[in-house]
């Protein structure tokens, strides 16, 4: 069976973790992914601590397998959220958009494993020194906020730069992506976009349909001054392009973007909402149960390993 050191480290069956997508990664999705043998993640996003606590309790009622919480370090509730995950003793946290260094000792005291998401070698080296358990190297093929380096180039550089387990993210859809990531030195993969189209994912059906309909060139980077977000092209991205064409300032970008992810995820506004998606959207062509997604990837990965073995 296809297994890696990540499985032992996290107590999971398969080396697949689900992205901690704000608004998207609810308790239902996280529990389904964990129940299927991966690591499900609740995306805390900007949600208040009490909401996140309820989500943790809900996930616990749906699975007795380990799951995690993603903490978005731009949230106004970071300190309270750390208290929640410590009190609830979640197995793992992944972190984004910030440095969890000052919370490591508090988290370690209750045995919580910490996996920050990073998008550059410099950031990977800096966070590796804080005592984290591993890193998630996120290439710019991913959805949402992106760095500048592709998964193919980023993962081996981070693997070489740190003495920690590295999980590859960005551009991974199937068994081919999983084996490619392992070949680059990763111990597992994190996948977001494909899990948006999991049956158990609670996003509005319009969001799933938009991903299913997307073709290879249908994502675009929007943003300003090195801060870019990958989303599906729509009327909102046209409005962002207009801002960019007249060199609008940060305030105008922020005003136009405010609340748009929620509009897409909850209300199903895929016209003026922010439909964050990775470049693999074009490969997603149906809604499937999380268990089927995971088992398909593992079966494909095992077939590829057998084929590759014959090359020797
Ligand atoms: O965070 C992401 N991707 C995201 S966040 C997002 S939008 C959102 N909207 C509402 C609520 C919450 C989120 C869409 N996509 N990726 C993880 C990531 N983090 N990539 C890079 C980083 C990062 C960046 C800077 C990590 C650390 C860092 O700085 C560390 C330091 O030292 O300050």
CSV table of C-alpha atoms and ligand atoms in Angstrom, one decimal:
chain,number,residue,atom,x,y,z
A,1,UNK,CA,0.0,0.0,0.0
A,2,UNK,CA,1.2,3.5,-0.8
A,3,UNK,CA,2.3,5.0,2.5
A,4,UNK,CA,4.9,7.6,3.6
A,5,UNK,CA,6.3,9.0,6.8
A,6,UNK,CA,3.5,11.6,6.8
A,7,UNK,CA,1.0,8.8,7.5
A,8,UNK,CA,3.0,7.7,10.6
A,9,UNK,CA,3.5,11.3,11.7
A,10,UNK,CA,-0.2,12.2,11.5
A,11,UNK,CA,-1.8,8.8,12.2
A,12,UNK,CA,-3.5,8.8,8.8
A,13,UNK,CA,-3.9,6.1,6.2
A,14,UNK,CA,-3.0,8.0,3.0
A,15,UNK,CA,-0.5,10.9,2.5
A,16,UNK,CA,-3.2,13.4,1.3
A,17,UNK,CA,-4.3,16.4,3.2
A,18,UNK,CA,-7.1,18.8,2.3
A,19,UNK,CA,-6.5,22.5,1.9
A,20,UNK,CA,-7.8,24.7,4.7
A,21,UNK,CA,-9.9,26.9,2.5
A,22,UNK,CA,-11.7,29.8,4.2
A,23,UNK,CA,-15.5,29.4,4.0
A,24,UNK,CA,-15.1,26.2,1.9
A,25,UNK,CA,-13.4,23.8,4.3
A,26,UNK,CA,-16.2,23.2,6.8
A,27,UNK,CA,-16.5,20.4,9.4
A,28,UNK,CA,-18.5,18.2,7.0
A,29,UNK,CA,-15.7,18.2,4.4
A,30,UNK,CA,-12.9,17.9,6.9
A,31,UNK,CA,-14.6,14.9,8.6
A,32,UNK,CA,-15.3,13.2,5.3
A,33,UNK,CA,-11.7,13.5,4.2
A,34,UNK,CA,-10.4,12.2,7.5
A,35,UNK,CA,-12.9,9.4,7.5
A,36,UNK,CA,-11.7,8.4,4.1
A,37,UNK,CA,-8.1,8.1,5.4
A,38,UNK,CA,-6.7,11.6,4.5
A,39,UNK,CA,-6.3,14.6,6.8
A,40,UNK,CA,-9.3,16.8,6.7
A,41,UNK,CA,-8.8,20.5,7.6
A,42,UNK,CA,-11.4,23.0,8.9
A,43,UNK,CA,-10.6,26.4,7.4
A,44,UNK,CA,-11.0,29.0,10.2
A,45,UNK,CA,-10.5,32.0,7.8
A,46,UNK,CA,-11.8,35.1,9.5
A,47,UNK,CA,-14.5,33.2,11.5
A,48,UNK,CA,-14.9,34.1,15.2
A,49,UNK,CA,-13.5,31.6,17.7
A,50,UNK,CA,-16.9,30.3,18.9
A,51,UNK,CA,-17.8,29.3,15.3
A,52,UNK,CA,-14.6,27.5,14.9
A,53,UNK,CA,-15.1,25.7,18.2
A,54,UNK,CA,-18.5,24.5,17.0
A,55,UNK,CA,-17.0,23.3,13.8
A,56,UNK,CA,-14.4,21.3,15.7
A,57,UNK,CA,-17.1,19.8,17.8
A,58,UNK,CA,-19.1,19.0,14.7
A,59,UNK,CA,-16.2,17.3,13.0
A,60,UNK,CA,-15.6,15.2,16.2
A,61,UNK,CA,-19.2,14.1,16.1
A,62,UNK,CA,-18.7,12.9,12.5
A,63,UNK,CA,-15.3,11.2,12.8
A,64,UNK,CA,-13.0,9.8,15.4
A,65,UNK,CA,-10.0,10.1,13.0
A,66,UNK,CA,-7.5,12.9,13.3
A,67,UNK,CA,-8.3,16.2,11.6
A,68,UNK,CA,-6.8,19.7,11.6
A,69,UNK,CA,-7.7,23.4,11.6
A,70,UNK,CA,-6.1,26.0,9.3
A,71,UNK,CA,-5.4,29.3,11.0
A,72,UNK,CA,-5.2,32.3,8.7
A,73,UNK,CA,-2.8,34.7,10.4
A,74,UNK,CA,-4.4,37.8,9.0
A,75,UNK,CA,-7.6,36.9,11.0
A,76,UNK,CA,-8.4,39.4,13.8
A,77,UNK,CA,-9.0,36.4,16.1
A,78,UNK,CA,-5.6,34.6,15.8
A,79,UNK,CA,-4.9,34.6,19.6
A,80,UNK,CA,-8.4,33.4,20.5
A,81,UNK,CA,-8.2,30.7,17.8
A,82,UNK,CA,-4.9,29.4,19.2
A,83,UNK,CA,-6.7,29.1,22.5
A,84,UNK,CA,-9.5,27.2,20.9
A,85,UNK,CA,-7.3,24.7,19.1
A,86,UNK,CA,-5.3,24.2,22.4
A,87,UNK,CA,-8.4,23.7,24.5
A,88,UNK,CA,-9.9,21.4,22.0
A,89,UNK,CA,-6.6,19.6,21.5
A,90,UNK,CA,-6.9,19.3,17.7
A,91,UNK,CA,-4.3,16.9,16.2
A,92,UNK,CA,-2.8,19.4,13.7
A,93,UNK,CA,-2.9,23.0,12.6
A,94,UNK,CA,-1.8,24.3,9.2
A,95,UNK,CA,-1.2,28.0,9.1
A,96,UNK,CA,-1.3,30.7,6.3
A,97,UNK,CA,-0.3,34.3,5.7
A,98,UNK,CA,1.9,34.6,8.8
A,99,UNK,CA,4.4,33.2,11.2
A,100,UNK,CA,3.1,30.8,14.0
A,101,UNK,CA,6.5,31.0,15.8
A,102,UNK,CA,5.3,32.7,18.9
A,103,UNK,CA,2.6,30.1,19.5
A,104,UNK,CA,4.7,27.0,18.9
A,105,UNK,CA,5.5,26.2,22.6
A,106,UNK,CA,1.9,26.6,23.6
A,107,UNK,CA,0.8,24.2,20.8
A,108,UNK,CA,3.6,21.7,21.5
A,109,UNK,CA,2.5,21.5,25.2
A,110,UNK,CA,-0.7,19.8,24.2
A,111,UNK,CA,0.9,17.8,21.3
A,112,UNK,CA,-0.5,19.8,18.4
A,113,UNK,CA,1.5,19.4,15.2
A,114,UNK,CA,2.1,22.6,13.2
A,115,UNK,CA,2.5,22.7,9.4
A,116,UNK,CA,2.8,26.3,8.0
A,117,UNK,CA,2.1,26.9,4.4
A,118,UNK,CA,5.0,28.6,2.6
A,119,UNK,CA,5.6,29.8,-0.9
A,120,UNK,CA,9.3,30.6,-1.0
A,121,UNK,CA,12.6,29.1,0.2
A,122,UNK,CA,13.4,32.1,2.5
A,123,UNK,CA,10.1,31.8,4.3
A,124,UNK,CA,10.6,28.0,4.6
A,125,UNK,CA,14.0,28.5,6.2
A,126,UNK,CA,12.7,31.1,8.6
A,127,UNK,CA,9.7,29.1,9.7
A,128,UNK,CA,11.7,25.9,9.9
A,129,UNK,CA,13.7,27.5,12.7
A,130,UNK,CA,10.6,28.0,14.9
A,131,UNK,CA,10.2,24.3,15.7
A,132,UNK,CA,7.4,23.4,13.3
A,133,UNK,CA,6.7,19.8,12.4
A,134,UNK,CA,6.7,20.2,8.7
A,135,UNK,CA,6.0,22.6,5.9
A,136,UNK,CA,3.5,22.8,3.1
A,137,UNK,CA,5.2,24.1,0.0
A,138,UNK,CA,2.5,25.8,-2.1
A,139,UNK,CA,3.2,26.5,-5.7
A,140,UNK,CA,1.5,29.3,-7.7
A,141,UNK,CA,-0.8,26.8,-9.6
A,142,UNK,CA,-2.9,26.8,-6.4
A,143,UNK,CA,-6.1,28.8,-5.9
A,144,UNK,CA,-6.4,31.9,-3.7
A,145,UNK,CA,-3.4,33.9,-2.5
A,146,UNK,CA,-0.4,32.7,-4.5
A,147,UNK,CA,3.4,33.1,-4.4
A,148,UNK,CA,5.6,33.4,-7.5
A,149,UNK,CA,7.1,29.9,-7.9
A,150,UNK,CA,5.6,26.8,-9.4
A,151,UNK,CA,5.2,23.6,-7.4
A,152,UNK,CA,7.7,21.8,-9.7
A,153,UNK,CA,10.4,24.4,-9.0
A,154,UNK,CA,9.5,25.2,-5.3
A,155,UNK,CA,9.1,21.7,-3.7
A,156,UNK,CA,12.7,20.4,-4.4
A,157,UNK,CA,14.2,23.7,-3.4
A,158,UNK,CA,12.4,23.6,0.0
A,159,UNK,CA,13.1,19.9,0.4
A,160,UNK,CA,16.8,20.7,0.0
A,161,UNK,CA,16.7,23.8,2.2
A,162,UNK,CA,15.1,22.4,5.4
A,163,UNK,CA,15.4,19.2,7.5
A,164,UNK,CA,11.7,18.7,7.8
A,165,UNK,CA,8.9,16.7,6.1
A,166,UNK,CA,7.5,18.8,3.2
A,167,UNK,CA,4.0,18.5,1.7
A,168,UNK,CA,3.5,19.6,-1.9
A,169,UNK,CA,0.5,21.8,-2.8
A,170,UNK,CA,-0.6,23.5,-5.9
A,171,UNK,CA,-1.5,21.9,-9.2
A,172,UNK,CA,-2.2,18.4,-7.8
A,173,UNK,CA,-5.2,16.6,-9.1
A,174,UNK,CA,-4.6,12.9,-9.3
A,175,UNK,CA,-2.2,10.0,-8.8
A,176,UNK,CA,0.1,11.5,-11.3
A,177,UNK,CA,0.4,14.6,-9.2
A,178,UNK,CA,0.9,12.6,-6.1
A,179,UNK,CA,3.7,10.6,-7.5
A,180,UNK,CA,5.3,13.7,-9.1
A,181,UNK,CA,5.2,15.3,-5.6
A,182,UNK,CA,6.8,12.3,-4.0
A,183,UNK,CA,9.5,12.3,-6.7
A,184,UNK,CA,10.3,15.9,-5.9
A,185,UNK,CA,11.0,14.8,-2.3
A,186,UNK,CA,7.7,15.6,-0.7
A,187,UNK,CA,6.1,13.2,1.8
A,188,UNK,CA,2.5,13.9,0.8
A,189,UNK,CA,0.2,16.4,-1.0
A,190,UNK,CA,-2.3,19.0,0.0
A,191,UNK,CA,-5.2,19.4,-2.4
A,192,UNK,CA,-7.8,22.2,-2.4
A,193,UNK,CA,-9.6,22.6,-5.7
A,194,UNK,CA,-10.5,19.0,-6.2
A,195,UNK,CA,-12.0,18.8,-2.7
A,196,UNK,CA,-14.2,21.8,-3.5
A,197,UNK,CA,-16.0,19.4,-5.8
A,198,UNK,CA,-16.3,16.7,-3.1
A,199,UNK,CA,-19.9,15.6,-2.4
A,200,UNK,CA,-19.4,16.6,1.3
A,201,UNK,CA,-18.2,20.1,0.5
A,202,UNK,CA,-20.9,22.6,1.5
A,203,UNK,CA,-20.1,25.3,-1.1
A,204,UNK,CA,-23.0,26.6,-3.2
A,205,UNK,CA,-23.6,24.3,-6.2
A,206,UNK,CA,-22.8,27.2,-8.6
A,207,UNK,CA,-19.3,27.2,-7.3
A,208,UNK,CA,-18.8,23.5,-8.0
A,209,UNK,CA,-20.4,23.9,-11.4
A,210,UNK,CA,-18.0,26.8,-12.2
A,211,UNK,CA,-15.0,24.6,-11.4
A,212,UNK,CA,-16.4,21.7,-13.4
A,213,UNK,CA,-16.9,23.9,-16.5
A,214,UNK,CA,-13.5,25.6,-16.3
A,215,UNK,CA,-10.9,25.0,-19.0
A,216,UNK,CA,-7.1,25.2,-18.7
A,217,UNK,CA,-6.8,29.0,-19.2
A,218,UNK,CA,-9.9,30.0,-17.1
A,219,UNK,CA,-8.0,31.0,-13.9
A,220,UNK,CA,-6.4,34.4,-13.7
A,221,UNK,CA,-4.3,36.2,-11.1
A,222,UNK,CA,-5.9,39.4,-9.7
A,223,UNK,CA,-4.4,41.9,-7.3
A,224,UNK,CA,-1.8,44.5,-6.9
A,225,UNK,CA,1.9,45.0,-6.0
A,226,UNK,CA,2.9,41.4,-5.7
A,227,UNK,CA,-0.2,40.3,-3.8
A,228,UNK,CA,-2.0,38.0,-6.2
A,229,UNK,CA,-5.1,35.8,-5.9
A,230,UNK,CA,-5.9,33.1,-8.3
A,231,UNK,CA,-9.6,32.9,-9.2
A,232,UNK,CA,-11.8,31.8,-12.1
A,233,UNK,CA,-12.4,34.5,-14.7
A,234,UNK,CA,-15.7,36.4,-14.4
A,235,UNK,CA,-17.1,39.9,-14.3
A,236,UNK,CA,-15.3,40.5,-11.0
A,237,UNK,CA,-11.9,39.7,-12.6
A,238,UNK,CA,-12.7,42.1,-15.4
A,239,UNK,CA,-13.4,44.8,-12.8
A,240,UNK,CA,-10.0,44.0,-11.2
A,241,UNK,CA,-8.3,44.2,-14.6
A,242,UNK,CA,-9.8,47.7,-15.0
A,243,UNK,CA,-8.3,48.8,-11.7
A,244,UNK,CA,-4.9,47.3,-12.6
A,245,UNK,CA,-5.0,49.1,-16.0
A,246,UNK,CA,-5.2,52.5,-14.3
A,247,UNK,CA,-2.8,51.6,-11.5
A,248,UNK,CA,-5.4,51.9,-8.8
A,249,UNK,CA,-4.2,51.8,-5.2
A,250,UNK,CA,-4.5,49.2,-2.5
A,251,UNK,CA,-7.7,50.7,-1.1
A,252,UNK,CA,-9.6,50.3,-4.4
A,253,UNK,CA,-8.5,46.7,-4.8
A,254,UNK,CA,-9.4,45.9,-1.2
A,255,UNK,CA,-12.8,47.6,-1.5
A,256,UNK,CA,-13.6,45.7,-4.7
A,257,UNK,CA,-12.5,42.4,-3.2
A,258,UNK,CA,-14.2,42.7,0.2
A,259,UNK,CA,-16.7,39.9,1.0
A,260,UNK,CA,-16.5,38.4,-2.5
A,261,UNK,CA,-15.3,35.0,-1.5
A,262,UNK,CA,-18.3,34.7,0.8
A,263,UNK,CA,-20.6,35.8,-2.0
A,264,UNK,CA,-19.4,33.0,-4.2
A,265,UNK,CA,-19.2,30.3,-1.6
A,266,UNK,CA,-22.4,31.0,0.3
A,267,UNK,CA,-24.7,32.8,-2.2
A,268,UNK,CA,-23.4,31.1,-5.3
A,269,UNK,CA,-22.6,34.4,-7.0
A,270,UNK,CA,-20.1,33.2,-9.6
A,271,UNK,CA,-20.4,36.4,-11.6
A,272,UNK,CA,-19.3,39.1,-9.2
A,273,UNK,CA,-18.0,36.7,-6.4
A,274,UNK,CA,-14.4,35.6,-5.9
A,275,UNK,CA,-14.3,32.0,-7.3
A,276,UNK,CA,-10.9,31.0,-5.9
A,277,UNK,CA,-9.6,27.9,-7.8
A,278,UNK,CA,-6.3,26.3,-8.7
A,279,UNK,CA,-5.2,25.6,-12.3
A,280,UNK,CA,-6.3,22.0,-12.1
A,281,UNK,CA,-9.9,23.1,-12.2
A,282,UNK,CA,-10.0,22.0,-15.8
A,283,UNK,CA,-9.3,18.4,-14.8
A,284,UNK,CA,-12.2,18.3,-12.3
A,285,UNK,CA,-15.2,17.1,-14.2
A,286,UNK,CA,-17.6,15.7,-11.6
A,287,UNK,CA,-18.8,15.9,-8.0
A,288,UNK,CA,-17.6,12.8,-6.1
A,289,UNK,CA,-17.5,11.6,-2.5
A,290,UNK,CA,-14.2,12.4,-0.7
A,291,UNK,CA,-13.6,8.7,-0.2
A,292,UNK,CA,-13.8,8.0,-4.0
A,293,UNK,CA,-11.5,11.0,-4.7
A,294,UNK,CA,-8.9,9.7,-2.3
A,295,UNK,CA,-9.1,6.1,-3.2
A,296,UNK,CA,-8.9,6.9,-6.9
A,297,UNK,CA,-5.7,9.0,-6.4
A,298,UNK,CA,-4.1,6.2,-4.3
A,299,UNK,CA,-5.0,3.5,-6.9
A,300,UNK,CA,-3.6,5.6,-9.7
A,301,UNK,CA,-0.4,6.3,-7.7
A,302,UNK,CA,0.1,2.6,-7.1
A,303,UNK,CA,-0.3,1.8,-10.8
A,304,UNK,CA,2.2,4.5,-11.7
A,305,UNK,CA,4.7,3.2,-9.2
A,306,UNK,CA,4.4,-0.3,-10.8
A,307,UNK,CA,4.9,1.1,-14.3
A,308,UNK,CA,7.9,3.2,-13.2
A,309,UNK,CA,9.5,0.1,-11.6
A,310,UNK,CA,9.5,-1.5,-15.0
A,311,UNK,CA,11.7,1.3,-16.3
A,312,UNK,CA,14.6,-0.1,-14.2
B,1,LIG,O1,-3.3,31.7,2.8
B,1,LIG,C1,-3.1,31.2,1.7
B,1,LIG,N1,-4.0,31.2,0.7
B,1,LIG,C2,-5.2,31.9,0.8
B,1,LIG,S1,-5.8,32.9,2.0
B,1,LIG,C3,-7.1,33.3,1.1
B,1,LIG,S2,-8.4,34.4,1.4
B,1,LIG,C4,-9.1,34.4,2.8
B,1,LIG,N2,-10.2,35.1,2.8
B,1,LIG,C5,-10.9,35.2,3.9
B,1,LIG,C6,-10.5,34.6,5.1
B,1,LIG,C7,-9.3,33.9,5.1
B,1,LIG,C8,-8.6,33.8,3.9
B,1,LIG,C9,-7.1,32.6,-0.1
B,1,LIG,N3,-6.0,31.9,-0.2
B,1,LIG,N4,-2.0,30.4,1.5
B,1,LIG,C10,-1.1,30.1,2.4
B,1,LIG,C11,0.2,31.0,2.3
B,1,LIG,N5,0.7,31.6,3.4
B,1,LIG,N6,0.9,31.1,1.3
B,1,LIG,C12,1.9,32.0,1.6
B,1,LIG,C13,1.8,32.2,3.0
B,1,LIG,C14,2.6,33.0,3.8
B,1,LIG,C15,2.8,34.3,3.5
B,1,LIG,C16,3.6,35.1,4.4
B,1,LIG,C17,3.0,32.5,5.0
B,1,LIG,C18,3.8,33.3,5.9
B,1,LIG,C19,4.0,34.6,5.5
B,1,LIG,O2,4.7,35.5,6.3
B,1,LIG,C20,5.4,35.0,7.4
B,1,LIG,C21,5.9,36.1,8.2
B,1,LIG,O3,7.1,36.0,8.7
B,1,LIG,O4,5.2,37.1,8.4
